[in-house]
Amino acid sequence: MKRKKSSVGLITSLSIWTTLPVILVLLIMGGTTLWVLGNRVNMLVEDNAAHTMRMMERIVKTEVDGAVKNYLRAAAEKNRDLMSFFYQEAQKGEISEDAAYERIREILLDPEYGQVGSTSYLAGVTTEGILEIHPVSPGVDASDFEFMQKAMEMKNGYLEYEWKNVGEEEARLKAGYLSYFEPWDIMVWASSYKSEFYSLIDQRSLDDQVSTIRIDETGYVVIRNSEGKIIAGDDTLKILNKVPADRAAHAVVDSKIGQVRIDTKIQEETGWQVSVVSPLSPYNRLLWMLRIIIGLSIVVSAVLLHFVIRYLLNRTLAPLKSMRGLAERVSQGDLTGRIHNLSEDEIGEVGVIFNHILTEFSGVLGNNKSVIQVLSESIQNLSTSAQEIASTSNEQAAAVKEILSTMEDADQVSKDNMEKIEEVAKIANNTKENVEQGFELIKTSLSKMEEIRTTNSETIVGIKTLGERITSIWEIVNIINSIADQTKIIAFNAELEAAAAGDAGKNFQIVAGEIRRLADSTVNSTNEIKGKINEIQHASDKLIVASEEGTRRITEGWDISTNIRGIFEEVLNSSEISAHSADEISRSTKMQVSSFEQIFTTLKQISESIDSFVESTNYTNQVSDHLTEITESFGKEIDGYTVEEEKEE
Amino acid sequence: MNNDEILKQIESNDKVEKDIEVKEELFYRYLVFWIGEQKFALPAEEVHEILTYNEIYFVPFVPPYIRGYANRHGQPYTVFDLQMLFENSGIEGSHLLILKVPNDQIALLISDVDEIVKVPDSKIYSLTSQDETSQYFSGAVNVEETEIFVLGVSKILERLESDIERS
Amino acid sequence: MSDRDFVHVLYSDYGATHFLINRDQCPASVYAADTVPMEGGNNYFKEKLIFTSEKSSEQVPLFNLHKFLIKLFRFNSNVESQLVILTPLTLLSEETLSYLKEGPLLELENCRRIGIRISSETIIKQIPLNELQPHSRILRSKLKKSGFPATHPLEGSMGYLINLDKLLAGNEGRR
């Protein structure tokens, strides 16, 4: 269901949105850290390489200087020793001092022997700066030169100086060693251009020193000459061929141990190229490890944080979930649920309010349900009453029809009676002359009286039946009346209930009012009927009285006639029939007939009333059906809601 | 008149009626009933139900205007005969008004129910005098030019309480 | 209160009204044929029973509840009752006992029990407690004080629970 997704989505999106800034910060921190570290590593490697480079320069210089110095020192001191030897000889007296001095002078000035380096030579210089022994410019005073002043001061030792020969454009670095022989005040001076001695350098020693240098275990130093030949060190990674030998460079290249940084510098003096190979791979590895660790940490943190926040949100919003679930149930009509385990925060408050709302609403619905129940019962009663009325009125109609047919018979009978009585009267008035005939006639009249009596009894039975019917109509009318009364009371109660239900009951109220008016009109109708029945009753009573009177008189007549018959049988001549009785009979019969007419008309009226009554009961049925519909639809709506069942009383 | 004019006219009529409706006042419903030959009224919301043909069972130690108990839904209801209270002569009542009294079960014995009427606010009057005769009424309503007293149930109950305390 | 809670009562039927007396208040009953007039009693304490045994004789004053109820509720009954229930004095309250001892029981020796004459149309019944109802609130205190603490409304008959203790000591008992 879409709604479920959104609540899960809410928690997910909330936890994502709270996690994101943290991740962002972590990423920024990690990135910055890595960048700074990378930079620092680079700087470290650079510094390291530079340091090694400086060290290398010092080594080369030392080696170079050492080699030069040693050579010149050896030359100077050897020749000073020679000078000393010759002095000693002079002292011994073997030769003269002058000869000795001349000997050493020859030696020093010897072009072959006195050559130092490829272009230079030995010399002897006084502490005054005079070039006493010199192949080119003997006797010259060189004390003005700075280097000479320095030498005059030193007397022994090594010095370097710039020197431009005659005819040369540029000064070059010269190196010299002094060895002082005091007796003759001569500094033996062996000097030469430094560059001529570069080839003297003890490459092996240099190599030994250089080979041992390790940078981060796999890095190394290589010294190459200007042609690219390796003088010291070993290019184990075979990468220097990528780097030109004649200039300084910084490059990062790939090798079999990974990335390496190559720094090259050209040594000024010797023109050699010093290459420092620093492996970057350990640092790279380190940096990569750090990247991985930081990356993993960020990811793990992100995931962990996400789930922690998610869990917390779940817990906090759980009440919302249950509220949402409850709200769903309510929207589907189930009001029985309540939220339990309410927290003590705002969400819990909402839950409390929610519960309260549900309870109130359930109460209202419960009330409505009970109202509906009462309404249903009332309508049920109404229906039953209406049905009773309908069946009763049907009975009534049937009864009335029976009565009508009985009445018709009775009427017919009465009319027959009438005829017969008239005959009798005629006969009675003619008895004197027709005694025998009269006797016969009396017999005839007696038999006719017999018939009359029988018919009269039947009539009386009919009238009594009528009386019973009237009584039963009376009972029926009373029942109808009581039903109408009950209906009225039911309608009043319904109206009261509807008033209590407020707006919801407005429609029903109107209908209830209609029912009441209907009940009122029913009562009016029944009152009319009662009135009519009273009339009938009176007429019937009068009729019964008259009939009884008539019966009495008939019996009298019968008795008298029997007596007369007896008398006539005895005498055969007495033939006086009470014309008076016959007249009375005639009169009562006439009254009977007219009463019947009255009853007839009244019964017809009753029949009509009953018919219209049946109509109104049909209408009542319709109304109660309508009510049932309304109540049912109302009840269905409310039944859509489930509330807790009230305890039955 | 053409159709537009007709339409305008009837629409303005409708509006006039609506205006009138808005100015109509509130109606209240009253139940009007007979106690003996007298008519009385009660606000419809104070009456729970009307019952007929309920037997009333005698209760001892109570004033004479309490005719006894009626049994409704298995609970005893105190039945007041107000004619006995007002005039010291009882009625042969056949109907019971079950009242909505909180926390108690009270019923009135009446002769018959008349009708339920809607009375506008303007025709409802409250008490002006506080004399003996009106101490049990909360006011009166005007129905078809007749004044009908409205019973004050709480006052009647107070009377019963004080009578019982004194006895 | 579950529906299975019942109370044992004596159920006296007077037609449209009936009365319930808690069996606990009257553990024993007897057919009262030979009663003896009692002096000093009031309208309804007019007779006593005397039970004699080997060691002692016990005097039991009789309160004619049957007549009392007929008068109070204006029943149309002339039937005498022959049924008497016996209540030990220990079951009565201080107030009732002191009233009785100052009145009808004043001169009776060895009186441990009081007898109540009730309608012969009395049976023992178990009434579920949820059939009993309190009186209408406005009448409650008065009727309770007079010895009728609760009602038992039935279809066609209104019942009253009787508290013998209060009824004997109530104002009406003094008349």
XYZ file of C-alpha atoms in Angstrom, chain A:
649
model
C 0.000 0.000 0.000
C 1.228 3.429 -0.903
C 0.735 4.792 2.571
C 2.907 2.154 4.208
C 5.761 2.975 1.858
C 5.656 6.622 2.727
C 5.984 5.956 6.463
C 8.925 3.629 5.862
C 10.179 6.143 3.348
C 9.907 8.876 5.965
C 12.197 7.055 8.355
C 14.601 6.140 5.558
C 14.665 9.642 4.162
C 15.016 11.176 7.633
C 17.873 8.846 8.510
C 19.498 9.484 5.151
C 19.173 13.241 5.525
C 20.608 13.211 9.033
C 23.430 10.862 7.996
C 24.399 12.878 4.895
C 25.807 15.963 6.647
C 27.863 13.769 8.930
C 29.190 11.828 5.939
C 29.882 15.096 4.187
C 31.874 16.380 7.137
C 33.715 13.087 7.424
C 34.485 13.128 3.703
C 35.765 16.696 3.912
C 37.905 15.856 6.929
C 39.210 12.648 5.354
C 39.858 14.338 2.032
C 41.637 17.227 3.642
C 43.671 14.858 5.810
C 44.661 12.762 2.824
C 45.529 15.826 0.758
C 47.604 17.304 3.550
C 49.256 13.932 4.160
C 49.955 13.553 0.466
C 51.514 16.943 0.382
C 53.543 16.256 3.486
C 54.702 12.931 2.069
C 55.733 14.651 -1.117
C 57.548 17.321 0.837
C 59.168 14.636 2.973
C 60.411 12.714 -0.033
C 61.586 15.937 -1.602
C 63.377 17.000 1.541
C 64.861 13.587 1.896
C 66.072 13.612 -1.682
C 67.430 17.123 -1.293
C 69.205 16.138 1.898
C 70.685 13.115 0.198
C 71.660 15.284 -2.731
C 73.454 17.748 -0.415
C 75.140 14.834 1.298
C 76.183 13.491 -2.076
C 77.603 16.820 -3.097
C 79.568 16.955 0.090
C 80.875 13.429 -0.495
C 81.895 14.173 -4.069
C 83.475 17.428 -3.057
C 85.243 15.702 -0.215
C 86.424 12.930 -2.471
C 87.486 15.329 -5.144
C 89.100 17.675 -2.738
C 90.671 14.781 -0.945
C 92.105 13.323 -4.064
C 93.484 16.626 -5.240
C 94.755 17.549 -1.883
C 96.489 14.256 -1.337
C 98.179 14.363 -4.665
C 99.441 17.894 -4.265
C 100.421 17.306 -0.671
C 102.399 14.287 -1.634
C 104.134 16.267 -4.325
C 104.875 19.216 -2.087
C 106.049 17.272 0.907
C 108.039 14.840 -1.111
C 109.947 17.671 -2.671
C 110.315 19.442 0.623
C 111.809 16.276 2.050
C 114.125 16.220 -0.932
C 115.051 19.771 -0.171
C 115.720 18.815 3.377
C 117.852 15.924 2.266
C 119.995 18.109 0.205
C 120.277 20.611 3.061
C 121.369 17.799 5.289
C 123.988 16.788 2.790
C 125.196 20.355 2.851
C 125.255 20.347 6.552
C 127.240 17.211 6.530
C 129.634 18.884 4.295
C 129.239 16.588 1.454
C 128.382 19.443 -0.767
C 128.124 23.125 -0.391
C 124.878 24.801 0.603
C 124.774 26.572 -2.681
C 125.242 23.387 -4.590
C 122.566 21.722 -2.577
C 120.220 24.618 -3.251
C 121.125 24.429 -6.908
C 120.486 20.681 -7.045
C 117.013 20.928 -5.569
C 116.304 23.817 -7.830
C 117.127 21.790 -10.876
C 115.002 19.021 -9.736
C 112.009 21.258 -9.081
C 112.414 22.968 -12.367
C 112.746 19.795 -14.329
C 109.979 19.929 -16.955
C 109.118 16.320 -16.597
C 109.616 15.860 -12.926
C 108.256 19.220 -11.926
C 105.060 18.827 -13.810
C 102.073 18.811 -11.734
C 98.928 17.725 -13.381
C 98.989 18.317 -17.104
C 99.778 22.006 -17.288
C 101.173 22.982 -13.961
C 104.432 22.691 -12.220
C 106.214 22.779 -8.954
C 107.486 26.038 -7.553
C 109.290 27.434 -4.589
C 108.102 30.603 -2.977
C 109.551 32.620 -0.129
C 107.568 33.795 2.732
C 107.933 37.267 1.226
C 106.086 36.113 -1.792
C 108.959 35.978 -4.160
C 108.858 33.256 -6.745
C 112.349 32.096 -6.056
C 112.057 28.847 -7.950
C 109.687 29.104 -10.876
C 109.869 27.775 -14.377
C 108.110 30.685 -16.003
C 108.525 33.794 -13.918
C 111.369 33.375 -11.477
C 112.071 36.161 -9.077
C 108.734 37.729 -9.554
C 107.108 39.296 -6.539
C 103.680 37.800 -6.290
C 102.914 39.116 -2.829
C 100.206 41.366 -4.129
C 98.002 38.482 -4.989
C 95.522 37.611 -2.381
C 96.145 33.906 -2.589
C 99.854 34.592 -2.163
C 99.224 36.605 0.966
C 97.207 33.734 2.262
C 100.010 31.319 1.403
C 102.583 33.596 3.109
C 100.539 33.438 6.185
C 99.841 29.661 5.990
C 103.355 28.514 5.004
C 101.961 24.931 5.172
C 98.739 23.522 3.949
C 96.185 23.435 1.226
C 94.536 26.277 -0.603
C 92.379 26.913 -3.565
C 92.252 29.993 -5.711
C 91.087 31.308 -9.015
C 93.848 31.851 -11.495
C 93.990 33.183 -14.983
C 97.007 32.480 -16.946
C 98.291 34.995 -19.389
C 96.385 34.634 -22.576
C 93.425 33.005 -20.999
C 89.972 34.497 -20.943
C 88.531 32.944 -17.861
C 89.944 32.217 -14.439
C 89.934 28.655 -13.361
C 90.058 26.987 -10.051
C 93.518 26.087 -8.982
C 94.523 23.935 -6.021
C 97.818 24.038 -4.296
C 99.693 22.520 -1.417
C 102.466 24.249 0.504
C 105.175 22.601 2.418
C 107.614 25.036 4.195
C 111.282 24.504 4.531
C 112.453 26.984 7.053
C 116.265 26.940 6.766
C 116.097 28.217 3.240
C 112.736 30.026 3.755
C 111.221 28.207 0.810
C 107.602 27.004 0.588
C 107.525 24.126 -1.813
C 104.482 24.864 -3.899
C 102.702 22.107 -5.779
C 99.618 23.445 -7.533
C 97.580 22.703 -10.539
C 94.148 23.286 -12.044
C 91.774 21.303 -9.994
C 89.979 19.915 -13.006
C 93.084 18.065 -14.050
C 92.775 15.897 -11.012
C 89.283 14.833 -11.299
C 90.389 11.673 -12.933
C 92.512 10.932 -9.829
C 89.572 10.519 -7.742
C 89.462 7.180 -6.102
C 86.367 5.973 -7.796
C 86.288 2.842 -5.801
C 86.189 4.676 -2.516
C 83.569 6.947 -3.931
C 81.635 4.005 -5.187
C 81.897 2.276 -1.800
C 80.454 5.268 -0.086
C 77.763 5.858 -2.634
C 76.711 2.226 -2.914
C 75.987 2.008 0.761
C 73.591 4.847 0.635
C 70.020 3.610 0.837
C 66.944 5.750 0.705
C 63.987 4.075 2.348
C 65.559 0.674 1.755
C 65.178 0.557 -1.987
C 66.291 4.041 -3.005
C 69.855 4.702 -4.044
C 72.268 7.247 -5.447
C 74.109 7.075 -8.726
C 76.888 9.379 -9.965
C 77.453 9.559 -13.690
C 79.998 11.533 -15.629
C 79.023 13.915 -18.367
C 78.967 11.090 -20.877
C 76.510 9.154 -18.831
C 78.903 6.506 -17.618
C 78.263 5.421 -14.063
C 81.136 6.499 -11.806
C 79.655 5.471 -8.486
C 76.570 3.649 -7.328
C 74.479 1.157 -9.130
C 71.339 1.850 -11.106
C 69.624 -1.255 -9.842
C 66.271 -0.223 -11.204
C 67.744 0.616 -14.599
C 65.763 3.790 -14.812
C 68.422 6.420 -15.281
C 68.383 5.888 -19.016
C 65.154 7.802 -18.909
C 66.872 10.794 -17.476
C 69.342 12.847 -19.584
C 72.756 12.976 -18.014
C 73.553 16.562 -18.686
C 71.087 18.480 -16.684
C 69.362 18.761 -13.399
C 65.881 17.267 -13.247
C 63.097 16.148 -10.992
C 60.938 13.400 -12.359
C 58.578 10.738 -11.179
C 58.813 7.537 -13.162
C 57.509 4.030 -12.881
C 59.873 1.184 -12.059
C 59.657 -2.409 -11.038
C 59.247 -1.380 -7.406
C 56.619 1.153 -8.194
C 56.782 4.850 -8.564
C 60.118 6.437 -7.840
C 61.246 10.023 -7.741
C 64.490 10.861 -9.483
C 66.329 14.056 -8.554
C 69.418 14.830 -10.557
C 71.915 17.634 -10.061
C 75.064 18.456 -11.971
C 77.968 18.875 -9.673
C 79.516 22.236 -10.549
C 83.146 21.416 -10.244
C 83.303 18.051 -11.772
C 80.330 18.272 -14.087
C 79.163 14.951 -12.777
C 75.498 14.153 -12.518
C 74.352 13.025 -9.123
C 71.019 11.146 -9.270
C 69.033 10.421 -6.162
C 66.411 7.734 -6.654
C 63.755 7.861 -3.908
C 61.064 5.226 -3.889
C 57.591 6.655 -3.622
C 55.890 3.297 -3.467
C 56.085 2.834 0.303
C 54.576 6.280 0.664
C 52.119 5.568 -2.086
C 51.210 2.319 -0.409
C 50.874 4.163 2.870
C 48.726 6.804 1.254
C 46.587 4.193 -0.415
C 46.163 2.305 2.824
C 45.168 5.521 4.510
C 42.739 6.287 1.716
C 41.226 2.829 2.043
C 41.076 3.030 5.813
C 39.564 6.484 5.776
C 37.196 5.528 2.993
C 36.123 2.360 4.765
C 35.750 4.227 8.022
C 33.526 6.789 6.372
C 31.426 4.109 4.716
C 31.151 2.066 7.906
C 30.344 5.204 9.887
C 27.753 6.164 7.326
C 26.095 2.786 7.409
C 26.302 2.513 11.187
C 25.035 6.023 11.705
C 22.276 5.448 9.207
C 21.111 2.348 11.004
C 21.452 3.829 14.467
C 19.434 6.869 13.436
C 16.974 4.647 11.687
C 16.558 2.552 14.799
C 16.113 5.636 16.971
C 13.615 7.134 14.564
C 11.782 3.857 14.408
C 11.483 3.793 18.146
C 10.484 7.419 18.393
C 8.062 7.269 15.542
C 6.722 3.834 16.425
C 3.802 5.428 18.156
C 3.130 7.307 14.907
C 3.118 3.990 13.104
C 0.661 2.497 15.511
C -1.374 5.697 15.282
C -1.346 5.439 11.531
C -2.365 1.801 11.743
C -5.120 2.745 14.144
C -6.237 5.585 11.861
C -6.416 3.106 8.989
C -8.589 0.847 11.074
C -10.798 3.819 11.948
C -11.091 4.808 8.294
C -12.295 1.301 7.663
C -14.802 1.639 10.441
C -13.113 -0.234 13.283
C -13.256 2.028 16.331
C -12.322 -0.598 18.926
C -8.580 -0.001 18.760
C -6.670 2.232 21.170
C -3.020 3.192 21.257
C -1.149 1.539 24.103
C 2.336 2.066 25.535
C 2.134 5.828 25.185
C 5.421 7.664 25.562
C 5.623 10.775 27.684
C 6.482 13.196 24.875
C 4.471 15.181 22.376
C 3.823 12.090 20.285
C 2.459 10.345 23.369
C 0.213 13.337 23.966
C -1.130 13.071 20.460
C -1.736 9.393 21.144
C -3.655 10.254 24.302
C -5.726 12.798 22.392
C -6.241 10.265 19.617
C -7.476 7.679 22.137
C -9.726 10.299 23.664
C -11.169 11.257 20.286
C -11.824 7.598 19.461
C -13.521 7.032 22.827
C -15.708 10.129 22.347
C -16.593 9.194 18.814
C -17.281 5.582 19.873
C -19.515 6.990 22.599
C -21.389 9.155 20.113
C -21.730 6.240 17.721
C -22.683 3.988 20.579
C -25.389 6.472 21.503
C -26.466 6.626 17.907
C -26.485 2.863 17.782
C -28.716 2.689 20.830
C -30.924 5.423 19.326
C -31.158 3.363 16.190
C -31.984 0.324 18.243
C -34.803 2.186 19.947
C -35.957 3.540 16.596
C -35.819 0.084 15.077
C -37.831 -1.296 17.959
C -40.353 1.510 17.681
C -40.625 1.006 13.959
C -40.915 -2.710 14.515
C -43.751 -2.040 16.935
C -45.241 0.340 14.431
C -44.988 -2.223 11.679
C -46.514 -4.867 13.892
C -49.262 -2.497 14.917
C -49.871 -1.528 11.306
C -49.969 -5.157 10.317
C -52.287 -5.977 13.177
C -54.457 -3.118 12.070
C -54.325 -4.348 8.509
C -55.282 -7.893 9.416
C -57.843 -6.678 11.910
C -59.426 -4.421 9.356
C -59.431 -7.288 6.930
C -61.211 -9.358 9.526
C -63.461 -6.430 10.095
C -64.209 -6.091 6.419
C -64.906 -9.797 6.268
C -67.089 -9.629 9.354
C -68.972 -6.702 7.929
C -69.510 -8.537 4.704
C -70.785 -11.538 6.637
C -73.088 -9.263 8.495
C -74.226 -7.715 5.252
C -75.021 -11.072 3.783
C -76.697 -12.164 7.001
C -78.528 -8.883 6.863
C -79.553 -9.497 3.331
C -80.880 -12.865 4.317
C -82.519 -11.339 7.337
C -83.898 -8.573 5.200
C -85.184 -11.066 2.758
C -86.609 -13.103 5.568
C -88.237 -10.065 7.051
C -89.798 -9.254 3.788
C -91.081 -12.809 3.540
C -92.369 -12.423 7.041
C -94.083 -9.291 6.064
C -95.922 -10.991 3.274
C -96.915 -13.862 5.362
C -98.140 -11.714 8.159
C -100.241 -9.727 5.782
C -101.742 -12.887 4.592
C -102.457 -13.911 8.157
C -103.998 -10.591 8.910
C -106.271 -10.979 5.961
C -107.141 -14.402 7.026
C -107.696 -13.285 10.591
C -110.120 -10.674 9.435
C -112.064 -13.193 7.430
C -112.370 -15.872 10.058
C -116.041 -15.490 11.010
C -117.421 -16.429 7.680
C -114.865 -19.053 6.988
C -114.631 -21.116 10.094
C -114.051 -24.311 8.467
C -112.074 -22.580 5.897
C -110.886 -20.643 8.895
C -109.894 -23.825 10.602
C -108.145 -24.861 7.554
C -106.957 -21.346 7.288
C -105.950 -21.468 10.959
C -104.144 -24.637 10.306
C -102.577 -22.926 7.423
C -101.927 -19.896 9.541
C -100.635 -22.055 12.319
C -98.256 -23.723 10.003
C -97.424 -20.330 8.709
C -96.978 -19.195 12.320
C -94.736 -22.150 12.760
C -92.746 -20.964 9.853
C -92.800 -17.442 11.220
C -91.641 -18.654 14.566
C -88.920 -20.680 13.035
C -87.932 -17.834 10.815
C -88.245 -15.424 13.712
C -86.004 -17.592 15.836
C -83.614 -17.636 12.952
C -83.996 -13.884 12.724
C -83.400 -13.551 16.421
C -80.440 -15.851 16.109
C -79.328 -13.681 13.225
C -79.824 -10.555 15.322
C -78.004 -12.112 18.236
C -75.229 -13.089 15.864
C -75.341 -9.491 14.699
C -75.109 -8.422 18.310
C -72.119 -10.705 18.786
C -70.582 -9.424 15.586
C -71.169 -5.889 16.773
C -69.556 -6.802 20.056
C -66.643 -8.265 18.190
C -66.519 -5.175 15.971
C -66.588 -3.202 19.178
C -63.706 -5.246 20.473
C -61.914 -4.821 17.166
C -62.527 -1.099 17.205
C -61.265 -0.986 20.767
C -58.210 -2.924 19.723
C -57.702 -0.524 16.813
C -58.147 2.357 19.162
C -55.683 0.974 21.640
C -53.298 0.272 18.776
C -53.793 3.828 17.567
C -53.148 5.029 21.098
C -50.046 2.887 21.306
C -49.010 4.120 17.889
C -49.458 7.645 19.072
C -47.338 6.980 22.141
C -44.709 5.226 20.026
C -44.688 8.245 17.714
C -44.283 10.559 20.684
C -41.422 8.478 22.004
C -39.811 8.422 18.593
C -40.131 12.171 18.342
C -38.538 12.535 21.769
C -35.670 10.262 20.794
C -35.272 12.117 17.540
C -35.152 15.416 19.447
C -32.446 13.952 21.648
C -30.501 12.803 18.598
C -30.392 16.374 17.363
C -29.792 16.985 13.710
C -29.367 13.350 12.913
C -32.957 12.727 13.939
C -34.559 15.634 12.116
C -35.879 13.541 9.253
C -37.156 10.895 11.545
C -38.774 13.513 13.676
C -40.813 14.708 10.743
C -41.869 11.195 9.948
C -42.683 10.547 13.604
C -44.844 13.622 13.577
C -46.636 12.263 10.541
C -47.194 8.961 12.279
C -48.636 10.741 15.250
C -50.999 12.673 13.068
C -51.907 9.449 11.341
C -52.517 7.845 14.707
C -54.652 10.814 15.648
C -56.679 10.503 12.493
C -56.937 6.780 13.184
C -58.330 7.557 16.590
C -60.743 10.005 14.978
C -61.777 7.398 12.462
C -62.267 4.802 15.151
C -64.252 7.319 17.140
C -66.475 7.784 14.148
C -66.713 4.060 13.804
C -67.482 3.810 17.489
C -70.187 6.361 16.984
C -71.584 4.374 14.143
C -71.291 1.172 16.059
C -73.068 2.823 18.928
C -75.831 3.681 16.540
C -75.845 0.129 15.283
C -75.724 -1.072 18.825
C -78.710 1.073 19.652
C -80.472 -0.008 16.555
C -79.472 -3.553 17.230
C -80.532 -3.306 20.829
C -83.789 -1.762 19.772
C -84.037 -4.465 17.200
C -83.386 -7.170 19.730
C -85.838 -5.597 22.058
C -88.280 -5.244 19.221
C -87.509 -8.731 18.076
C -87.903 -10.043 21.543
C -91.021 -8.111 21.804
C -91.916 -9.534 18.469
C -90.883 -12.982 19.582
C -92.872 -12.579 22.686
C -95.795 -11.536 20.684
C -95.191 -14.261 18.163
C -95.062 -16.744 20.981
C -98.134 -15.221 22.397
C -99.665 -15.418 19.015
C -98.438 -18.950 18.672
C -99.784 -19.819 22.079
C -103.045 -18.147 21.343
C -103.175 -19.754 17.977
C -102.435 -23.113 19.513
C -105.163 -22.429 22.021
C -107.415 -21.379 19.239
C -106.442 -24.447 17.333
C -107.272 -26.412 20.415
C -110.494 -24.550 20.791
C -111.199 -24.948 17.154
C -110.322 -28.564 17.341
C -112.760 -28.866 20.211
C -115.311 -26.515 18.787
C -114.237 -26.165 15.213
C -116.185 -23.002 15.098
C -114.083 -20.648 17.146
C -112.018 -18.878 14.655
C -111.121 -15.650 16.182
C -107.530 -14.839 15.874
C -106.228 -11.847 17.578
C -106.129 -9.427 14.778
C -104.467 -7.194 17.275
C -101.620 -9.625 17.661
C -101.356 -9.956 13.939
C -101.274 -6.220 13.652
C -98.639 -6.049 16.340
C -96.669 -8.663 14.522
C -97.091 -6.733 11.371
C -95.964 -3.574 13.069
C -92.951 -5.162 14.683
C -92.059 -6.804 11.450
C -92.317 -3.472 9.737
C -90.139 -2.020 12.442
C -87.814 -4.941 11.965
C -87.632 -4.265 8.267
C -86.992 -0.567 8.767
C -84.399 -1.360 11.414
C -82.777 -3.681 8.934
C -82.771 -0.887 6.412
C -81.062 1.336 8.939
C -78.570 -1.372 9.802
C -77.980 -2.009 6.133
C -77.197 1.601 5.391
C -75.050 1.891 8.492
C -73.193 -1.291 7.647
C -72.563 -0.008 4.168
C -71.136 3.140 5.716
C -69.020 0.969 7.991
C -67.827 -0.964 4.991
C -66.789 2.253 3.328
C -65.081 3.498 6.474
C -63.277 0.212 6.745
C -62.185 0.452 3.159
C -60.775 3.922 3.680
C -59.280 2.660 6.916
C -57.612 -0.162 5.051
C -56.192 2.475 2.743
C -54.726 4.403 5.653
C -53.273 1.249 7.137
C -51.671 0.572 3.774
C -50.309 4.062 3.921
C -49.069 3.330 7.464
C -47.376 0.231 6.111
C -45.686 2.302 3.438
C -44.620 4.875 5.987
C -43.217 2.226 8.288
C -41.411 0.614 5.336
C -39.957 3.981 4.498
C -38.925 4.424 8.129
C -37.327 0.994 8.109
C -35.316 1.998 5.042
C -34.152 5.219 6.615
C -33.232 3.484 9.874
C -31.518 0.630 8.054
C -29.431 2.943 5.916
C -28.558 5.015 8.962
C -27.775 1.852 10.859
C -25.625 0.515 7.987
C -23.565 3.675 8.052
C -23.023 3.337 11.754
C -22.519 -0.422 11.510
C -19.577 0.433 9.278
C -18.001 1.481 12.536
C -17.074 -1.066 15.172
C -17.212 0.142 18.733
C -16.957 -1.840 21.968
C -20.261 -3.648 22.670
C -22.232 -2.239 25.605
C -23.218 -4.676 28.319
C -26.770 -5.856 27.728
C -29.076 -4.968 30.576
